[in-house]
Amino acid sequence: ETGVTQTPRHLVMGMTNKKSLKCEQHLGHNAMYWYKQSAKKPLELMFVYSLEERVENNSVPSRFSPECPNSSHLFLHLHTLQPEDSALYLCASSQVTGTNYGYTFGSGTRLTVV
Amino acid sequence: ILNVEQSPQSLHVQEGDSTNFTCSFPSSNFYALHWYRWETAKSPEALFVMTLNGDEKKKGRISATLNTKEGYSYLYIKGSQPEDSATYLCAFNQFYFGTGTSLTVIP
């Protein structure tokens, strides 16, 4: 247990479904992140939230919609996904956004779009 | 597109061997270089944050060096143990990750 909890661990969804990924941290961190890892590719930054404000949206398609209701919780809402969106989705948190601060990662959600 | 490259892609070593691998990154606009260890079925775990040219960090048998002028960092593992088997990731300026080096230590 790293202090960052992601649910569910695995998710299979159809292309017309709507689902949400949840991330929770109680480390007192003020920044939270969503990353995507596809096979044979590096971790790809999707969204950054700092003090509950979105500060980075890395050209992510609108079928991915993040939500950060407070500094401890982060969601990724999914709708009308494509099979190529199948990947591991990792949540991370850090004390603040800033290059000197390393991440604490969750265990990820393995998403399969059918 | 920022290019962060790690080599080799994978590595098999015998228990007790020492090993090292490389992270290459842009030499301009450098702020920090992060190293993580990612064991199978677990979360990536932070190892080091390095910010200054010539930095050396050490944690047990693992150490890292940083050359920001030429844009590379080395990670060294001395006397590899089976529990060192993992993927080692580097990240440039916090956000930009390489594809990792997968290390397998054979007992």
CSV table of C-alpha atoms in Angstrom, one decimal:
chain,number,residue,atom,x,y,z
A,1,GLU,CA,0.0,0.0,0.0
A,2,THR,CA,1.7,3.2,-1.2
A,3,GLY,CA,-0.8,5.7,0.2
A,4,VAL,CA,-2.4,6.2,-3.2
A,5,THR,CA,-5.4,3.9,-3.8
A,6,GLN,CA,-6.9,3.3,-7.2
A,7,THR,CA,-10.2,1.6,-8.0
A,8,PRO,CA,-11.1,-0.5,-9.8
A,9,ARG,CA,-8.0,-2.6,-10.4
A,10,HIS,CA,-9.4,-4.0,-13.6
A,11,LEU,CA,-12.2,-2.7,-15.8
A,12,VAL,CA,-13.7,-4.1,-19.0
A,13,MET,CA,-16.1,-1.8,-20.8
A,14,GLY,CA,-17.9,-1.5,-24.1
A,15,MET,CA,-17.4,1.4,-26.4
A,16,THR,CA,-20.8,2.8,-25.5
A,17,ASN,CA,-20.4,2.5,-21.8
A,18,LYS,CA,-19.7,5.3,-19.3
A,19,LYS,CA,-17.4,4.4,-16.4
A,20,SER,CA,-15.2,6.2,-13.9
A,21,LEU,CA,-11.8,5.6,-12.4
A,22,LYS,CA,-11.2,6.7,-8.9
A,23,CYS,CA,-8.0,7.7,-7.1
A,24,GLU,CA,-7.6,8.6,-3.5
A,25,GLN,CA,-4.6,9.8,-1.4
A,26,HIS,CA,-4.4,10.8,2.2
A,27,LEU,CA,-0.7,11.8,2.2
A,28,GLY,CA,-1.5,15.5,2.4
A,29,HIS,CA,-0.3,16.0,-1.2
A,30,ASN,CA,-1.6,19.0,-3.1
A,31,ALA,CA,-1.0,17.8,-6.7
A,32,MET,CA,-2.5,14.8,-8.4
A,33,TYR,CA,-2.0,13.3,-11.9
A,34,TRP,CA,-3.4,10.9,-14.4
A,35,TYR,CA,-0.9,8.9,-16.6
A,36,LYS,CA,-1.6,6.4,-19.3
A,37,GLN,CA,0.7,3.5,-20.2
A,38,SER,CA,0.1,1.7,-23.4
A,39,ALA,CA,2.1,-1.4,-24.3
A,40,LYS,CA,5.7,-0.7,-25.3
A,41,LYS,CA,5.2,3.1,-24.7
A,42,PRO,CA,6.4,5.4,-21.9
A,43,LEU,CA,4.1,6.7,-19.3
A,44,GLU,CA,2.1,9.5,-20.9
A,45,LEU,CA,0.9,12.4,-18.9
A,46,MET,CA,-2.8,13.1,-19.3
A,47,PHE,CA,-3.9,15.6,-16.6
A,48,VAL,CA,-2.3,17.5,-13.8
A,49,TYR,CA,-4.3,19.0,-10.9
A,50,SER,CA,-2.7,21.4,-8.4
A,51,LEU,CA,-4.7,22.5,-5.4
A,52,GLU,CA,-7.8,21.2,-7.2
A,53,GLU,CA,-7.2,23.3,-10.3
A,54,ARG,CA,-6.4,21.7,-13.6
A,55,VAL,CA,-3.0,23.0,-14.7
A,56,GLU,CA,-2.2,20.6,-17.5
A,57,ASN,CA,-4.3,18.9,-20.2
A,58,ASN,CA,-2.0,17.1,-22.4
A,59,SER,CA,-4.1,17.1,-25.6
A,60,VAL,CA,-6.2,14.3,-24.3
A,61,PRO,CA,-9.4,13.5,-26.3
A,62,SER,CA,-12.6,14.8,-24.7
A,63,ARG,CA,-13.9,11.2,-24.1
A,64,PHE,CA,-11.6,11.4,-21.1
A,65,SER,CA,-12.9,13.8,-18.5
A,66,PRO,CA,-11.1,14.4,-15.2
A,67,GLU,CA,-12.6,15.7,-12.0
A,68,CYS,CA,-10.9,16.7,-8.8
A,69,PRO,CA,-13.5,17.5,-6.1
A,70,ASN,CA,-10.9,18.0,-3.4
A,71,SER,CA,-7.2,17.6,-2.9
A,72,SER,CA,-7.6,13.9,-1.8
A,73,HIS,CA,-9.7,12.6,-4.7
A,74,LEU,CA,-9.3,12.4,-8.4
A,75,PHE,CA,-11.6,10.8,-10.9
A,76,LEU,CA,-11.3,10.0,-14.6
A,77,HIS,CA,-14.7,9.8,-16.3
A,78,LEU,CA,-14.7,7.6,-19.4
A,79,HIS,CA,-17.3,7.6,-22.2
A,80,THR,CA,-17.5,6.3,-25.7
A,81,LEU,CA,-13.9,5.0,-25.6
A,82,GLN,CA,-12.1,3.2,-28.4
A,83,PRO,CA,-10.3,-0.1,-28.3
A,84,GLU,CA,-7.0,1.8,-28.6
A,85,ASP,CA,-7.7,3.4,-25.2
A,86,SER,CA,-7.1,0.0,-23.6
A,87,ALA,CA,-4.2,0.6,-21.3
A,88,LEU,CA,-3.0,0.9,-17.7
A,89,TYR,CA,-4.1,4.1,-16.1
A,90,LEU,CA,-2.0,5.3,-13.3
A,91,CYS,CA,-2.8,7.9,-10.7
A,92,ALA,CA,0.0,9.7,-8.9
A,93,SER,CA,0.3,12.5,-6.3
A,94,SER,CA,3.1,14.7,-5.1
A,95,GLN,CA,3.5,17.4,-2.5
A,96,VAL,CA,3.1,20.1,-5.0
A,97,THR,CA,3.7,20.4,-8.7
A,98,GLY,CA,7.3,21.1,-9.2
A,99,THR,CA,10.2,19.2,-10.7
A,100,ASN,CA,11.9,18.4,-7.4
A,101,TYR,CA,9.0,16.4,-6.1
A,102,GLY,CA,8.8,12.7,-6.9
A,103,TYR,CA,5.5,11.0,-7.3
A,104,THR,CA,3.7,8.5,-5.2
A,105,PHE,CA,1.9,6.2,-7.6
A,106,GLY,CA,-1.2,4.1,-7.2
A,107,SER,CA,-1.3,0.5,-8.5
A,108,GLY,CA,-3.2,1.4,-11.6
A,109,THR,CA,-6.4,0.4,-13.3
A,110,ARG,CA,-6.0,-2.0,-16.2
A,111,LEU,CA,-8.7,-0.9,-18.7
A,112,THR,CA,-9.9,-3.0,-21.6
A,113,VAL,CA,-12.3,-1.5,-24.1
A,114,VAL,CA,-14.2,-4.1,-26.2
B,1,ILE,CA,7.9,15.9,-28.4
B,2,LEU,CA,10.5,15.4,-25.7
B,3,ASN,CA,12.8,12.5,-26.2
B,4,VAL,CA,13.7,10.5,-23.1
B,5,GLU,CA,15.5,7.3,-24.0
B,6,GLN,CA,16.5,4.5,-21.7
B,7,SER,CA,19.0,1.7,-22.6
B,8,PRO,CA,19.2,-1.1,-22.7
B,9,GLN,CA,15.5,-2.0,-23.0
B,10,SER,CA,16.0,-5.2,-21.0
B,11,LEU,CA,18.9,-6.8,-19.2
B,12,HIS,CA,19.5,-10.2,-17.6
B,13,VAL,CA,22.3,-10.6,-15.0
B,14,GLN,CA,23.4,-13.2,-12.6
B,15,GLU,CA,22.9,-12.7,-8.9
B,16,GLY,CA,26.0,-10.9,-7.5
B,17,ASP,CA,26.8,-9.1,-10.8
B,18,SER,CA,26.9,-5.4,-10.8
B,19,THR,CA,25.1,-3.6,-13.6
B,20,ASN,CA,24.2,-0.2,-14.9
B,21,PHE,CA,21.9,1.4,-17.4
B,22,THR,CA,21.4,4.8,-19.0
B,23,CYS,CA,18.8,7.5,-19.3
B,24,SER,CA,19.3,10.1,-22.0
B,25,PHE,CA,17.3,13.4,-22.0
B,26,PRO,CA,17.4,16.9,-23.5
B,27,SER,CA,20.3,18.9,-22.2
B,28,SER,CA,18.4,22.2,-22.4
B,29,ASN,CA,15.7,23.4,-20.0
B,30,PHE,CA,16.7,20.9,-17.4
B,31,TYR,CA,15.3,21.1,-13.9
B,32,ALA,CA,15.3,17.6,-12.5
B,33,LEU,CA,15.7,13.9,-13.3
B,34,HIS,CA,13.8,11.3,-11.4
B,35,TRP,CA,14.4,7.5,-11.1
B,36,TYR,CA,11.7,5.0,-10.2
B,37,ARG,CA,11.6,1.3,-9.7
B,38,TRP,CA,8.6,-0.6,-10.8
B,39,GLU,CA,8.1,-4.2,-9.7
B,40,THR,CA,5.6,-6.3,-11.5
B,41,ALA,CA,2.1,-6.0,-10.0
B,42,LYS,CA,3.1,-3.1,-7.8
B,43,SER,CA,3.3,0.7,-8.1
B,44,PRO,CA,6.3,2.6,-9.4
B,45,GLU,CA,8.4,3.6,-6.4
B,46,ALA,CA,10.5,6.7,-6.3
B,47,LEU,CA,14.3,6.1,-6.0
B,48,PHE,CA,16.0,9.4,-6.6
B,49,VAL,CA,15.5,13.0,-7.6
B,50,MET,CA,18.5,14.7,-9.0
B,51,THR,CA,18.8,18.3,-9.9
B,52,LEU,CA,22.5,19.4,-10.1
B,53,ASN,CA,25.0,18.5,-12.7
B,54,GLY,CA,27.5,16.1,-11.1
B,55,ASP,CA,24.9,15.0,-8.5
B,56,GLU,CA,25.4,11.5,-7.2
B,57,LYS,CA,22.8,9.8,-5.1
B,58,LYS,CA,22.9,6.4,-3.3
B,59,LYS,CA,20.4,4.2,-1.6
B,60,GLY,CA,21.8,0.9,-0.4
B,61,ARG,CA,23.3,-0.9,-3.4
B,62,ILE,CA,21.7,1.4,-5.9
B,63,SER,CA,23.4,4.7,-7.0
B,64,ALA,CA,22.9,7.2,-9.7
B,65,THR,CA,24.9,9.9,-11.4
B,66,LEU,CA,23.8,12.9,-13.4
B,67,ASN,CA,25.4,14.8,-16.3
B,68,THR,CA,23.1,17.7,-17.3
B,69,LYS,CA,25.5,19.2,-19.9
B,70,GLU,CA,25.5,16.1,-22.0
B,71,GLY,CA,22.0,14.9,-21.0
B,72,TYR,CA,22.4,11.6,-19.4
B,73,SER,CA,22.1,9.8,-16.1
B,74,TYR,CA,23.4,6.4,-15.1
B,75,LEU,CA,21.8,4.0,-12.6
B,76,TYR,CA,24.2,1.5,-11.0
B,77,ILE,CA,23.3,-1.6,-9.0
B,78,LYS,CA,26.1,-3.3,-7.1
B,79,GLY,CA,25.9,-7.0,-6.4
B,80,SER,CA,22.4,-7.5,-7.9
B,81,GLN,CA,19.9,-9.6,-6.0
B,82,PRO,CA,16.8,-11.3,-7.3
B,83,GLU,CA,14.7,-8.7,-5.5
B,84,ASP,CA,16.2,-6.0,-7.7
B,85,SER,CA,14.3,-7.5,-10.6
B,86,ALA,CA,12.0,-4.7,-11.8
B,87,THR,CA,11.6,-2.1,-14.5
B,88,TYR,CA,13.6,1.1,-13.8
B,89,LEU,CA,12.1,4.3,-15.1
B,90,CYS,CA,13.6,7.7,-15.5
B,91,ALA,CA,11.6,10.9,-15.8
B,92,PHE,CA,12.8,14.3,-17.2
B,93,ASN,CA,11.5,17.4,-15.4
B,94,GLN,CA,9.0,15.3,-13.4
B,95,PHE,CA,6.5,14.7,-16.3
B,96,TYR,CA,8.4,13.0,-19.1
B,97,PHE,CA,9.2,9.3,-18.8
B,98,GLY,CA,11.4,6.9,-20.7
B,99,THR,CA,10.2,3.5,-21.6
B,100,GLY,CA,12.3,1.9,-18.9
B,101,THR,CA,14.9,-0.8,-18.5
B,102,SER,CA,13.6,-4.2,-17.5
B,103,LEU,CA,16.1,-5.9,-15.2
B,104,THR,CA,16.0,-9.6,-14.4
B,105,VAL,CA,18.4,-11.0,-11.8
B,106,ILE,CA,18.9,-14.7,-12.2
B,107,PRO,CA,19.5,-16.6,-8.9
